[in-house]
Structures are given as C-alpha cells and as structure tokens.
PDB file of C-alpha atoms and ligand atoms in Angstrom:
ATOM      1  CA  MET A   1     -11.686  -9.098  38.587  1.00  0.00           C
ATOM      2  CA  SER A   2      -9.069  -8.062  35.979  1.00  0.00           C
ATOM      3  CA  LYS A   3      -7.095  -4.807  36.023  1.00  0.00           C
ATOM      4  CA  TYR A   4      -9.313  -3.494  33.205  1.00  0.00           C
ATOM      5  CA  LEU A   5     -12.373  -3.244  35.498  1.00  0.00           C
ATOM      6  CA  HIS A   6     -12.627  -0.595  38.240  1.00  0.00           C
ATOM      7  CA  LYS A   7     -15.071   0.056  41.063  1.00  0.00           C
ATOM      8  CA  ILE A   8     -15.985   3.768  40.902  1.00  0.00           C
ATOM      9  CA  GLY A   9     -18.600   5.128  43.333  1.00  0.00           C
ATOM     10  CA  GLY A  10     -20.393   1.846  43.731  1.00  0.00           C
ATOM     11  CA  GLU A  11     -20.416   1.213  39.959  1.00  0.00           C
ATOM     12  CA  LEU A  12     -18.181  -1.028  37.890  1.00  0.00           C
ATOM     13  CA  TRP A  13     -16.394   0.637  34.946  1.00  0.00           C
ATOM     14  CA  PHE A  14     -14.248  -0.638  32.084  1.00  0.00           C
ATOM     15  CA  LYS A  15     -11.301   1.617  31.313  1.00  0.00           C
ATOM     16  CA  GLU A  16      -9.562   1.211  27.970  1.00  0.00           C
ATOM     17  CA  GLU A  17      -5.774   1.104  28.411  1.00  0.00           C
ATOM     18  CA  MET A  18      -4.160   2.733  25.385  1.00  0.00           C
ATOM     19  CA  GLU A  19      -0.465   3.469  25.602  1.00  0.00           C
ATOM     20  CA  GLU A  20      -1.292   7.065  24.603  1.00  0.00           C
ATOM     21  CA  GLY A  21      -2.738   7.421  28.095  1.00  0.00           C
ATOM     22  CA  ILE A  22      -6.319   7.935  26.979  1.00  0.00           C
ATOM     23  CA  GLY A  23      -9.125   5.638  25.973  1.00  0.00           C
ATOM     24  CA  HIS A  24     -12.784   4.897  26.260  1.00  0.00           C
ATOM     25  CA  SER A  25     -14.493   4.253  29.554  1.00  0.00           C
ATOM     26  CA  ALA A  26     -17.845   2.567  29.818  1.00  0.00           C
ATOM     27  CA  ARG A  27     -19.972   1.663  32.776  1.00  0.00           C
ATOM     28  CA  VAL A  28     -20.221  -2.102  33.115  1.00  0.00           C
ATOM     29  CA  ASP A  29     -23.838  -3.058  33.602  1.00  0.00           C
ATOM     30  CA  LYS A  30     -23.053  -6.757  33.393  1.00  0.00           C
ATOM     31  CA  VAL A  31     -19.749  -8.676  33.138  1.00  0.00           C
ATOM     32  CA  LEU A  32     -20.088 -11.611  30.761  1.00  0.00           C
ATOM     33  CA  PHE A  33     -16.428 -12.703  30.574  1.00  0.00           C
ATOM     34  CA  ASP A  34     -13.204 -11.432  32.117  1.00  0.00           C
ATOM     35  CA  ASP A  35     -10.293 -13.837  31.705  1.00  0.00           C
ATOM     36  CA  GLU A  36      -7.263 -14.894  29.667  1.00  0.00           C
ATOM     37  CA  ILE A  37      -7.807 -16.753  26.424  1.00  0.00           C
ATOM     38  CA  ASP A  38      -4.830 -18.370  24.713  1.00  0.00           C
ATOM     39  CA  HIS A  39      -2.862 -15.312  23.538  1.00  0.00           C
ATOM     40  CA  GLN A  40      -4.870 -12.379  24.953  1.00  0.00           C
ATOM     41  CA  HIS A  41      -7.003 -11.089  27.862  1.00  0.00           C
ATOM     42  CA  LEU A  42     -10.677 -10.944  26.934  1.00  0.00           C
ATOM     43  CA  VAL A  43     -13.332  -8.828  28.617  1.00  0.00           C
ATOM     44  CA  VAL A  44     -16.953  -9.026  27.444  1.00  0.00           C
ATOM     45  CA  PHE A  45     -19.544  -6.818  29.119  1.00  0.00           C
ATOM     46  CA  GLU A  46     -22.826  -4.998  28.622  1.00  0.00           C
ATOM     47  CA  ASN A  47     -23.322  -1.216  28.668  1.00  0.00           C
ATOM     48  CA  ALA A  48     -26.739   0.453  28.473  1.00  0.00           C
ATOM     49  CA  LYS A  49     -25.727   2.747  25.556  1.00  0.00           C
ATOM     50  CA  TYR A  50     -23.202   0.757  23.557  1.00  0.00           C
ATOM     51  CA  GLY A  51     -24.789  -2.648  24.001  1.00  0.00           C
ATOM     52  CA  ARG A  52     -22.485  -5.638  24.282  1.00  0.00           C
ATOM     53  CA  MET A  53     -18.764  -4.755  24.118  1.00  0.00           C
ATOM     54  CA  PHE A  54     -15.553  -6.748  23.997  1.00  0.00           C
ATOM     55  CA  ALA A  55     -11.935  -5.805  24.569  1.00  0.00           C
ATOM     56  CA  LEU A  56      -8.695  -7.678  23.972  1.00  0.00           C
ATOM     57  CA  ASN A  57      -5.795  -6.765  26.274  1.00  0.00           C
ATOM     58  CA  GLY A  58      -7.740  -3.708  27.425  1.00  0.00           C
ATOM     59  CA  ILE A  59      -8.421  -2.289  23.929  1.00  0.00           C
ATOM     60  CA  ILE A  60     -12.031  -2.117  22.743  1.00  0.00           C
ATOM     61  CA  GLN A  61     -12.399  -4.305  19.649  1.00  0.00           C
ATOM     62  CA  MET A  62     -16.074  -4.062  19.011  1.00  0.00           C
ATOM     63  CA  THR A  63     -19.469  -3.053  20.352  1.00  0.00           C
ATOM     64  CA  SER A  64     -22.787  -4.419  19.187  1.00  0.00           C
ATOM     65  CA  SER A  65     -24.159  -0.881  18.741  1.00  0.00           C
ATOM     66  CA  ASP A  66     -21.623   0.465  16.208  1.00  0.00           C
ATOM     67  CA  GLU A  67     -19.783  -2.551  14.737  1.00  0.00           C
ATOM     68  CA  PHE A  68     -21.722  -2.061  11.487  1.00  0.00           C
ATOM     69  CA  VAL A  69     -19.751   1.142  10.724  1.00  0.00           C
ATOM     70  CA  TYR A  70     -16.340  -0.469  10.732  1.00  0.00           C
ATOM     71  CA  HIS A  71     -17.413  -3.790   9.206  1.00  0.00           C
ATOM     72  CA  GLU A  72     -19.322  -2.124   6.346  1.00  0.00           C
ATOM     73  CA  MET A  73     -16.469   0.261   5.476  1.00  0.00           C
ATOM     74  CA  LEU A  74     -13.680  -2.336   5.642  1.00  0.00           C
ATOM     75  CA  THR A  75     -15.711  -4.737   3.461  1.00  0.00           C
ATOM     76  CA  HIS A  76     -17.907  -2.871   0.950  1.00  0.00           C
ATOM     77  CA  VAL A  77     -15.297  -0.338  -0.142  1.00  0.00           C
ATOM     78  CA  PRO A  78     -13.025  -3.039  -1.653  1.00  0.00           C
ATOM     79  CA  LEU A  79     -15.865  -5.313  -2.761  1.00  0.00           C
ATOM     80  CA  TYR A  80     -17.840  -2.590  -4.585  1.00  0.00           C
ATOM     81  CA  ALA A  81     -14.595  -1.154  -5.999  1.00  0.00           C
ATOM     82  CA  HIS A  82     -13.568  -4.575  -7.320  1.00  0.00           C
ATOM     83  CA  GLY A  83     -17.079  -5.375  -8.525  1.00  0.00           C
ATOM     84  CA  GLU A  84     -16.695  -9.114  -9.137  1.00  0.00           C
ATOM     85  CA  ALA A  85     -14.788 -10.567  -6.209  1.00  0.00           C
ATOM     86  CA  LYS A  86     -15.310 -14.315  -6.064  1.00  0.00           C
ATOM     87  CA  ARG A  87     -12.679 -15.365  -3.488  1.00  0.00           C
ATOM     88  CA  VAL A  88     -12.087 -13.277  -0.362  1.00  0.00           C
ATOM     89  CA  LEU A  89      -9.483 -13.758   2.389  1.00  0.00           C
ATOM     90  CA  ILE A  90     -10.098 -12.294   5.859  1.00  0.00           C
ATOM     91  CA  ILE A  91      -7.165 -12.131   8.276  1.00  0.00           C
ATOM     92  CA  GLY A  92      -8.265 -11.780  11.895  1.00  0.00           C
ATOM     93  CA  GLY A  93     -11.917 -10.830  12.115  1.00  0.00           C
ATOM     94  CA  GLY A  94     -12.700 -13.530  14.657  1.00  0.00           C
ATOM     95  CA  ASP A  95     -15.906 -11.768  15.667  1.00  0.00           C
ATOM     96  CA  GLY A  96     -17.413 -12.649  12.304  1.00  0.00           C
ATOM     97  CA  GLY A  97     -18.581  -9.125  11.355  1.00  0.00           C
ATOM     98  CA  ILE A  98     -16.405  -8.818   8.236  1.00  0.00           C
ATOM     99  CA  LEU A  99     -17.308 -12.369   7.192  1.00  0.00           C
ATOM    100  CA  ARG A 100     -21.017 -11.531   7.536  1.00  0.00           C
ATOM    101  CA  GLU A 101     -20.663  -8.479   5.294  1.00  0.00           C
ATOM    102  CA  VAL A 102     -18.476 -10.264   2.697  1.00  0.00           C
ATOM    103  CA  LEU A 103     -21.028 -13.047   2.237  1.00  0.00           C
ATOM    104  CA  ARG A 104     -23.762 -10.520   1.393  1.00  0.00           C
ATOM    105  CA  HIS A 105     -22.140  -9.996  -2.032  1.00  0.00           C
ATOM    106  CA  LYS A 106     -23.638 -12.467  -4.505  1.00  0.00           C
ATOM    107  CA  SER A 107     -20.369 -12.549  -6.481  1.00  0.00           C
ATOM    108  CA  VAL A 108     -18.550 -14.140  -3.501  1.00  0.00           C
ATOM    109  CA  GLN A 109     -18.111 -17.885  -3.943  1.00  0.00           C
ATOM    110  CA  SER A 110     -15.683 -18.458  -1.065  1.00  0.00           C
ATOM    111  CA  ALA A 111     -14.584 -16.570   2.057  1.00  0.00           C
ATOM    112  CA  THR A 112     -11.551 -17.838   4.002  1.00  0.00           C
ATOM    113  CA  LEU A 113     -11.201 -16.512   7.550  1.00  0.00           C
ATOM    114  CA  VAL A 114      -7.722 -16.910   9.108  1.00  0.00           C
ATOM    115  CA  GLU A 115      -7.872 -16.244  12.855  1.00  0.00           C
ATOM    116  CA  ILE A 116      -5.070 -16.937  15.347  1.00  0.00           C
ATOM    117  CA  GLU A 117      -7.425 -17.297  18.313  1.00  0.00           C
ATOM    118  CA  LYS A 118      -9.987 -20.074  18.015  1.00  0.00           C
ATOM    119  CA  ASP A 119     -11.476 -18.892  21.322  1.00  0.00           C
ATOM    120  CA  VAL A 120     -12.405 -15.529  19.767  1.00  0.00           C
ATOM    121  CA  ILE A 121     -14.606 -17.352  17.271  1.00  0.00           C
ATOM    122  CA  GLU A 122     -16.089 -19.516  20.016  1.00  0.00           C
ATOM    123  CA  PHE A 123     -16.824 -16.531  22.253  1.00  0.00           C
ATOM    124  CA  ALA A 124     -18.173 -14.531  19.295  1.00  0.00           C
ATOM    125  CA  ARG A 125     -20.611 -17.368  18.602  1.00  0.00           C
ATOM    126  CA  GLN A 126     -21.640 -17.312  22.250  1.00  0.00           C
ATOM    127  CA  TRP A 127     -21.753 -13.594  23.082  1.00  0.00           C
ATOM    128  CA  PHE A 128     -22.196 -11.878  19.683  1.00  0.00           C
ATOM    129  CA  PRO A 129     -24.235 -14.292  17.556  1.00  0.00           C
ATOM    130  CA  GLU A 130     -25.839 -11.340  15.748  1.00  0.00           C
ATOM    131  CA  THR A 131     -22.390 -10.122  14.596  1.00  0.00           C
ATOM    132  CA  SER A 132     -21.526 -13.263  12.650  1.00  0.00           C
ATOM    133  CA  ASN A 133     -25.246 -13.848  11.966  1.00  0.00           C
ATOM    134  CA  GLY A 134     -24.651 -17.432  10.859  1.00  0.00           C
ATOM    135  CA  ALA A 135     -21.671 -16.535   8.627  1.00  0.00           C
ATOM    136  CA  PHE A 136     -19.345 -19.019  10.353  1.00  0.00           C
ATOM    137  CA  ASP A 137     -21.618 -21.833   9.158  1.00  0.00           C
ATOM    138  CA  ASP A 138     -22.203 -20.561   5.611  1.00  0.00           C
ATOM    139  CA  PRO A 139     -21.194 -23.250   3.059  1.00  0.00           C
ATOM    140  CA  ARG A 140     -18.895 -20.678   1.370  1.00  0.00           C
ATOM    141  CA  THR A 141     -16.930 -20.121   4.600  1.00  0.00           C
ATOM    142  CA  ASN A 142     -13.552 -21.755   5.323  1.00  0.00           C
ATOM    143  CA  ILE A 143     -12.119 -21.111   8.798  1.00  0.00           C
ATOM    144  CA  VAL A 144      -8.372 -21.591   9.327  1.00  0.00           C
ATOM    145  CA  ILE A 145      -6.919 -21.228  12.847  1.00  0.00           C
ATOM    146  CA  THR A 146      -3.352 -20.018  12.381  1.00  0.00           C
ATOM    147  CA  ASP A 147      -1.202 -16.906  12.207  1.00  0.00           C
ATOM    148  CA  GLY A 148      -2.269 -14.772   9.263  1.00  0.00           C
ATOM    149  CA  ALA A 149       1.316 -13.945   8.306  1.00  0.00           C
ATOM    150  CA  LYS A 150       2.217 -17.628   8.135  1.00  0.00           C
ATOM    151  CA  TYR A 151      -0.891 -18.315   6.063  1.00  0.00           C
ATOM    152  CA  VAL A 152      -0.181 -15.753   3.330  1.00  0.00           C
ATOM    153  CA  GLU A 153       3.421 -16.939   3.177  1.00  0.00           C
ATOM    154  CA  GLU A 154       2.499 -20.598   2.665  1.00  0.00           C
ATOM    155  CA  THR A 155      -0.924 -20.920   1.024  1.00  0.00           C
ATOM    156  CA  ASP A 156      -1.416 -21.959  -2.608  1.00  0.00           C
ATOM    157  CA  GLU A 157      -4.843 -20.277  -2.628  1.00  0.00           C
ATOM    158  CA  ARG A 158      -5.442 -17.058  -4.566  1.00  0.00           C
ATOM    159  CA  PHE A 159      -7.933 -14.291  -3.757  1.00  0.00           C
ATOM    160  CA  ASP A 160      -9.554 -11.229  -5.335  1.00  0.00           C
ATOM    161  CA  VAL A 161      -9.750  -9.252  -2.073  1.00  0.00           C
ATOM    162  CA  VAL A 162      -7.778  -9.576   1.187  1.00  0.00           C
ATOM    163  CA  ILE A 163      -9.255  -7.849   4.247  1.00  0.00           C
ATOM    164  CA  VAL A 164      -7.101  -7.534   7.362  1.00  0.00           C
ATOM    165  CA  ASP A 165      -9.320  -7.035  10.391  1.00  0.00           C
ATOM    166  CA  SER A 166      -6.540  -7.222  12.945  1.00  0.00           C
ATOM    167  CA  THR A 167      -5.927  -5.896  16.399  1.00  0.00           C
ATOM    168  CA  ASP A 168      -3.410  -3.027  16.689  1.00  0.00           C
ATOM    169  CA  PRO A 169       0.293  -3.631  15.895  1.00  0.00           C
ATOM    170  CA  VAL A 170       1.015  -5.092  19.323  1.00  0.00           C
ATOM    171  CA  GLY A 171       1.216  -8.692  20.502  1.00  0.00           C
ATOM    172  CA  PRO A 172       0.077 -11.292  17.947  1.00  0.00           C
ATOM    173  CA  GLY A 173      -1.219  -8.497  15.679  1.00  0.00           C
ATOM    174  CA  GLU A 174       2.206  -6.896  15.233  1.00  0.00           C
ATOM    175  CA  VAL A 175       3.244  -9.304  12.475  1.00  0.00           C
ATOM    176  CA  LEU A 176       0.229  -8.169  10.400  1.00  0.00           C
ATOM    177  CA  PHE A 177       1.803  -4.741   9.918  1.00  0.00           C
ATOM    178  CA  THR A 178       5.149  -5.844   8.433  1.00  0.00           C
ATOM    179  CA  GLU A 179       6.553  -5.431   4.936  1.00  0.00           C
ATOM    180  CA  GLU A 180       6.849  -9.213   4.666  1.00  0.00           C
ATOM    181  CA  PHE A 181       3.176  -9.703   5.531  1.00  0.00           C
ATOM    182  CA  TYR A 182       2.088  -7.148   2.910  1.00  0.00           C
ATOM    183  CA  ALA A 183       4.330  -8.891   0.355  1.00  0.00           C
ATOM    184  CA  GLY A 184       2.562 -12.127   1.296  1.00  0.00           C
ATOM    185  CA  CYS A 185      -0.838 -10.467   0.775  1.00  0.00           C
ATOM    186  CA  LYS A 186       0.325  -9.289  -2.644  1.00  0.00           C
ATOM    187  CA  ARG A 187       1.491 -12.818  -3.478  1.00  0.00           C
ATOM    188  CA  VAL A 188      -1.936 -14.329  -2.823  1.00  0.00           C
ATOM    189  CA  LEU A 189      -3.915 -11.638  -4.707  1.00  0.00           C
ATOM    190  CA  ASN A 190      -5.113 -12.202  -8.286  1.00  0.00           C
ATOM    191  CA  THR A 191      -4.478  -9.469 -10.881  1.00  0.00           C
ATOM    192  CA  GLY A 192      -6.431  -6.347  -9.945  1.00  0.00           C
ATOM    193  CA  GLY A 193      -6.772  -7.642  -6.396  1.00  0.00           C
ATOM    194  CA  ILE A 194      -7.339  -5.272  -3.462  1.00  0.00           C
ATOM    195  CA  LEU A 195      -5.922  -5.334   0.076  1.00  0.00           C
ATOM    196  CA  THR A 196      -7.763  -3.383   2.789  1.00  0.00           C
ATOM    197  CA  VAL A 197      -6.479  -3.106   6.335  1.00  0.00           C
ATOM    198  CA  GLN A 198      -7.500  -1.678   9.682  1.00  0.00           C
ATOM    199  CA  GLY A 199      -5.202   1.368   9.819  1.00  0.00           C
ATOM    200  CA  GLY A 200      -5.532   2.759  13.342  1.00  0.00           C
ATOM    201  CA  LEU A 201      -6.662   6.059  14.833  1.00  0.00           C
ATOM    202  CA  PRO A 202      -4.825   8.861  12.967  1.00  0.00           C
ATOM    203  CA  PHE A 203      -5.467  11.559  15.597  1.00  0.00           C
ATOM    204  CA  LEU A 204      -3.846   9.467  18.315  1.00  0.00           C
ATOM    205  CA  GLN A 205      -1.550   7.246  16.294  1.00  0.00           C
ATOM    206  CA  PRO A 206      -0.483   9.359  13.250  1.00  0.00           C
ATOM    207  CA  TRP A 207       2.538   7.095  12.850  1.00  0.00           C
ATOM    208  CA  GLU A 208       0.356   4.060  12.045  1.00  0.00           C
ATOM    209  CA  PRO A 209      -1.066   4.939   8.596  1.00  0.00           C
ATOM    210  CA  LYS A 210       2.324   6.349   7.569  1.00  0.00           C
ATOM    211  CA  MET A 211       4.055   3.118   8.659  1.00  0.00           C
ATOM    212  CA  ILE A 212       1.485   1.047   6.751  1.00  0.00           C
ATOM    213  CA  LYS A 213       1.887   3.217   3.631  1.00  0.00           C
ATOM    214  CA  GLU A 214       5.689   2.957   3.591  1.00  0.00           C
ATOM    215  CA  ARG A 215       5.581  -0.815   4.056  1.00  0.00           C
ATOM    216  CA  GLN A 216       2.771  -1.482   1.559  1.00  0.00           C
ATOM    217  CA  GLU A 217       4.410   0.686  -1.112  1.00  0.00           C
ATOM    218  CA  LYS A 218       7.171  -1.924  -1.340  1.00  0.00           C
ATOM    219  CA  SER A 219       4.592  -4.345  -2.796  1.00  0.00           C
ATOM    220  CA  PHE A 220       1.709  -2.290  -4.238  1.00  0.00           C
ATOM    221  CA  ALA A 221       1.656   0.393  -6.951  1.00  0.00           C
ATOM    222  CA  ASN A 222      -1.255   2.272  -5.346  1.00  0.00           C
ATOM    223  CA  VAL A 223      -1.569   2.697  -1.583  1.00  0.00           C
ATOM    224  CA  GLU A 224      -4.441   4.909  -0.430  1.00  0.00           C
ATOM    225  CA  PHE A 225      -6.317   5.575   2.792  1.00  0.00           C
ATOM    226  CA  TYR A 226      -9.895   6.317   3.608  1.00  0.00           C
ATOM    227  CA  VAL A 227     -11.683   7.114   6.856  1.00  0.00           C
ATOM    228  CA  ALA A 228     -14.713   6.053   8.859  1.00  0.00           C
ATOM    229  CA  ALA A 229     -16.226   7.638  11.968  1.00  0.00           C
ATOM    230  CA  VAL A 230     -16.637   4.837  14.507  1.00  0.00           C
ATOM    231  CA  PRO A 231     -18.286   6.161  17.688  1.00  0.00           C
ATOM    232  CA  THR A 232     -16.444   3.882  20.103  1.00  0.00           C
ATOM    233  CA  TYR A 233     -12.991   4.231  18.558  1.00  0.00           C
ATOM    234  CA  THR A 234     -11.169   6.848  20.621  1.00  0.00           C
ATOM    235  CA  GLY A 235     -10.068   9.840  18.526  1.00  0.00           C
ATOM    236  CA  GLY A 236     -13.108  10.082  16.248  1.00  0.00           C
ATOM    237  CA  LEU A 237     -11.952   8.904  12.816  1.00  0.00           C
ATOM    238  CA  MET A 238     -10.216   5.677  11.991  1.00  0.00           C
ATOM    239  CA  THR A 239      -8.080   5.118   8.917  1.00  0.00           C
ATOM    240  CA  LEU A 240      -8.421   2.144   6.620  1.00  0.00           C
ATOM    241  CA  GLY A 241      -5.806   1.185   4.054  1.00  0.00           C
ATOM    242  CA  PHE A 242      -6.645   0.392   0.412  1.00  0.00           C
ATOM    243  CA  ALA A 243      -3.823  -1.060  -1.704  1.00  0.00           C
ATOM    244  CA  SER A 244      -3.809  -2.470  -5.221  1.00  0.00           C
ATOM    245  CA  ASP A 245      -1.735  -2.501  -8.396  1.00  0.00           C
ATOM    246  CA  ALA A 246      -4.872  -1.406 -10.262  1.00  0.00           C
ATOM    247  CA  GLN A 247      -6.277   2.134 -10.065  1.00  0.00           C
ATOM    248  CA  TYR A 248      -9.867   2.157  -8.748  1.00  0.00           C
ATOM    249  CA  PRO A 249     -11.972   5.348  -9.171  1.00  0.00           C
ATOM    250  CA  HIS A 250     -13.549   6.507  -5.920  1.00  0.00           C
ATOM    251  CA  ASP A 251     -16.241   8.242  -7.920  1.00  0.00           C
ATOM    252  CA  GLU A 252     -19.772   8.276  -6.542  1.00  0.00           C
ATOM    253  CA  THR A 253     -21.530   8.046  -9.931  1.00  0.00           C
ATOM    254  CA  TRP A 254     -19.449   5.021 -10.875  1.00  0.00           C
ATOM    255  CA  LEU A 255     -20.011   3.517  -7.433  1.00  0.00           C
ATOM    256  CA  ALA A 256     -23.748   4.234  -7.522  1.00  0.00           C
ATOM    257  CA  ARG A 257     -23.954   2.141 -10.687  1.00  0.00           C
ATOM    258  CA  ARG A 258     -22.008  -0.634  -8.946  1.00  0.00           C
ATOM    259  CA  THR A 259     -24.146  -0.609  -5.800  1.00  0.00           C
ATOM    260  CA  SER A 260     -27.413  -0.459  -7.746  1.00  0.00           C
ATOM    261  CA  ALA A 261     -26.367  -3.701  -9.438  1.00  0.00           C
ATOM    262  CA  ASN A 262     -26.039  -5.297  -5.990  1.00  0.00           C
ATOM    263  CA  PRO A 263     -28.071  -3.126  -3.593  1.00  0.00           C
ATOM    264  CA  LEU A 264     -27.578  -4.003   0.083  1.00  0.00           C
ATOM    265  CA  GLU A 265     -29.348  -2.575   3.136  1.00  0.00           C
ATOM    266  CA  MET A 266     -26.649  -0.564   4.973  1.00  0.00           C
ATOM    267  CA  GLY A 267     -26.302   1.405   8.203  1.00  0.00           C
ATOM    268  CA  TYR A 268     -23.283   3.526   7.194  1.00  0.00           C
ATOM    269  CA  TYR A 269     -21.992   2.722   3.678  1.00  0.00           C
ATOM    270  CA  THR A 270     -23.383   4.583   0.649  1.00  0.00           C
ATOM    271  CA  PRO A 271     -21.659   5.257  -2.686  1.00  0.00           C
ATOM    272  CA  GLU A 272     -21.333   8.918  -1.634  1.00  0.00           C
ATOM    273  CA  VAL A 273     -19.770   7.959   1.707  1.00  0.00           C
ATOM    274  CA  HIS A 274     -17.420   5.557  -0.121  1.00  0.00           C
ATOM    275  CA  ALA A 275     -16.246   8.312  -2.476  1.00  0.00           C
ATOM    276  CA  ALA A 276     -16.036  10.970   0.256  1.00  0.00           C
ATOM    277  CA  ALA A 277     -14.127   8.650   2.631  1.00  0.00           C
ATOM    278  CA  PHE A 278     -11.015   9.017   0.441  1.00  0.00           C
ATOM    279  CA  ALA A 279     -11.084  12.826   0.849  1.00  0.00           C
ATOM    280  CA  LEU A 280      -8.766  12.864   3.837  1.00  0.00           C
ATOM    281  CA  PRO A 281      -8.769  15.691   6.414  1.00  0.00           C
ATOM    282  CA  ALA A 282      -5.609  17.813   6.024  1.00  0.00           C
ATOM    283  CA  TYR A 283      -3.982  16.532   9.239  1.00  0.00           C
ATOM    284  CA  ILE A 284      -4.271  12.930   8.040  1.00  0.00           C
ATOM    285  CA  ARG A 285      -3.030  13.751   4.543  1.00  0.00           C
ATOM    286  CA  LYS A 286      -0.082  15.656   6.011  1.00  0.00           C
ATOM    287  CA  GLY A 287       0.665  12.752   8.351  1.00  0.00           C
ATOM    288  CA  LEU A 288       1.074  10.500   5.298  1.00  0.00           C
ATOM    289  CA  GLU A 289       3.642  12.748   3.547  1.00  0.00           C
TER     290      GLU A 289
HETATM  291  N1  LIG B 301     -12.318  -4.386  14.933  1.00  0.00           N
HETATM  292  C1  LIG B 301     -11.152  -4.634  15.760  1.00  0.00           C
HETATM  293  C2  LIG B 301     -10.187  -3.481  15.682  1.00  0.00           C
HETATM  294  O1  LIG B 301     -10.376  -2.634  14.838  1.00  0.00           O
HETATM  295  O2  LIG B 301      -9.266  -3.489  16.491  1.00  0.00           O
HETATM  296  C3  LIG B 301     -10.513  -5.934  15.338  1.00  0.00           C
HETATM  297  C4  LIG B 301     -11.418  -7.048  15.752  1.00  0.00           C
HETATM  298  S1  LIG B 301     -10.948  -8.688  15.460  1.00  0.00           S
HETATM  299  C5  LIG B 301     -11.556  -9.312  16.924  1.00  0.00           C
HETATM  300  C6  LIG B 301      -9.174  -8.725  15.634  1.00  0.00           C
HETATM  301  C7  LIG B 301      -8.736 -10.167  15.564  1.00  0.00           C
HETATM  302  O3  LIG B 301      -7.405 -10.288  15.058  1.00  0.00           O
HETATM  303  C8  LIG B 301      -8.703 -10.852  16.945  1.00  0.00           C
HETATM  304  O4  LIG B 301      -9.684 -11.868  16.949  1.00  0.00           O
HETATM  305  C9  LIG B 301      -7.290 -11.431  17.055  1.00  0.00           C
HETATM  306  O5  LIG B 301      -7.266 -12.683  17.678  1.00  0.00           O
HETATM  307  C10 LIG B 301      -6.901 -11.522  15.578  1.00  0.00           C
HETATM  308  N2  LIG B 301      -5.447 -11.594  15.343  1.00  0.00           N
HETATM  309  C11 LIG B 301      -4.474 -10.882  15.961  1.00  0.00           C
HETATM  310  N3  LIG B 301      -3.254 -11.233  15.465  1.00  0.00           N
HETATM  311  C12 LIG B 301      -3.470 -12.176  14.494  1.00  0.00           C
HETATM  312  C13 LIG B 301      -2.611 -12.910  13.616  1.00  0.00           C
HETATM  313  N4  LIG B 301      -1.277 -12.741  13.638  1.00  0.00           N
HETATM  314  N5  LIG B 301      -3.178 -13.781  12.730  1.00  0.00           N
HETATM  315  C14 LIG B 301      -4.541 -13.948  12.703  1.00  0.00           C
HETATM  316  N6  LIG B 301      -5.404 -13.293  13.519  1.00  0.00           N
HETATM  317  C15 LIG B 301      -4.873 -12.407  14.406  1.00  0.00           C
END
C-alpha cells in the first residue's frame, strides 16, 4: 500500500499531499490501482461521493463526478472565443477529457494530444472510459507520446488553439511552465491563435498565475486569467490562463451568438459563465499585479 493511502479507524483513506500542507482527503471505498507508472506514482480509487478518482504523485488530477467543470472551462472558453478553430493541440490531458470536449466542436478537423506518459492514456482507457468517451479513437485524433516542451520546439505543425492540461509545475510538468515552452506554444499558433493553460489554485498558490503571466507576457500581447470552481480542487477556485496576440471580447451577448451557432449540452459552461469567469476576485487580481 503506498504512502498516499492511510488506515483510519478501520477505513482506508486517500490523503492528498500538497506541499502547502493541506489537501483533499477522501475515503477509499475501493482501490483500483496504486503503483508507479513510468514517471509518476498513480493511485486510482472509488469514493461514494466523488466517484472514481485518480492522483499522480499524491495530487488529485481528476474525479469522474466533477471533471466536466475543468474540462469544459479549459476547452470551450478558447474554442468559442476563437470561433473557427480547425486544428487544436493538447499538451498533457492523458485522461482524454479535454480531447473529448475539443472534438465536440464541428469546426475541429484535427486534435493532436501530446502526453509524456503513455500509461496515463492506457489507464484512462481502462478506468475512466467515460472521460475520453471514445475520443482517443476518433479519426481526427493524433496521439504523440513525448514531452510537450520538446514537441512545441520541434514540430512543423501549426494550430489555432493550444490547450495545456498539465500537472502542477513539479516533476515532468515543470517544463510546461517555462518562458521557453510558452515561446514554443506561440511559435506553433496560427495568427489569432489562443493558448489556454491550467493555472493552479490561486488561494493556495498565488505565485503560480503571476509566474505564468510574467513568462507568457514575453511571447503574447494579451495574457488574461479566468476562474472555475472545481469542487475537488483544494482552495475553491482554480485559475486558467488565456493568452493570445488578438483581443477577444469576453462579452456574454457576443458569446451567446457564438454558442447558439454551435450549441452543446454542458454541465458548467454557459456564455454568461464564460464572460463572468474573467471577472477575477480582488485577491486574485491583486496577486497578478
Ligand atoms: N486536470 C489535471 C490537473 O489540473 O492537474 C491534469 C490532468 S492530466 C492527467 C495531466 C497530464 O499531464 C498527466 O497525464 C501527465 O502525465 C501529463 N504531463 C506532465 N508533464 C508533461 C510533459 N512535460 N509533457 C506532456 N505531458 C505531460
């Protein structure tokens, strides 16, 4: 049994190990996997309330009950803002949730998923088939198993939207938060292209969005942040980065027109939520100054 699982009063519990000394705990009703995979330690387990959950190196990555929040907001904000994205690049995202949401847009002709850990894709197929929902096998999908930073540095492909669904800036994910990586994302974006990134938990890690902003501003004219409330992400809100050289209005009337042209059944995203997500709480705005 790994160090992330603990016997407490006859029950088995998962305890998230964040360096801030806090984190989510969840009773483990059934262990499905608890072992090392190539670069990271993977725990997959079931919890009565949150459904099936998985953690990499002790940090919760996703739960079947609320993954729609994060995957909808990281995907539909750039895709509805752009409006006619044909080629999308996903860095990380080995669980397939972002890929599933990207492929729902009829404008998308190709989605390239660059994941460092082939085992994450394999285990996602096995334990979270509803998350990818067949997206890995969609004819528009190209899966590349390599480091995302290396990919954006070397590829000749060009994209309309780049979505970075990475782990936190530790271990293999650290390189996905560097100035060089953001310059690589800029290099592979077509004119008017948009980069969105997973930007951490601002209440617990206020340094993260600020670090991302300072590094992305070296390559992008406009670097903005928006928020989503993901129940299982400790600290309440999570920040997501939105960078482009173009200026996109986060206006709900404009977005309502966009979404009505390509209406999708959603659990969290609406044009109003999209627009409101960029109205940052004062503590997050201050943290970015
Ligand atoms: N939703 C999660 C979150 O917010 O933390 C992220 C989920 S997704 C599983 C994160 C993925 O990023 C993992 O599958 C991990 O293997 C992948 N990853 C980490 N570093 C990477 C790198 N340098 N290149 C490509 N993929 C990477």
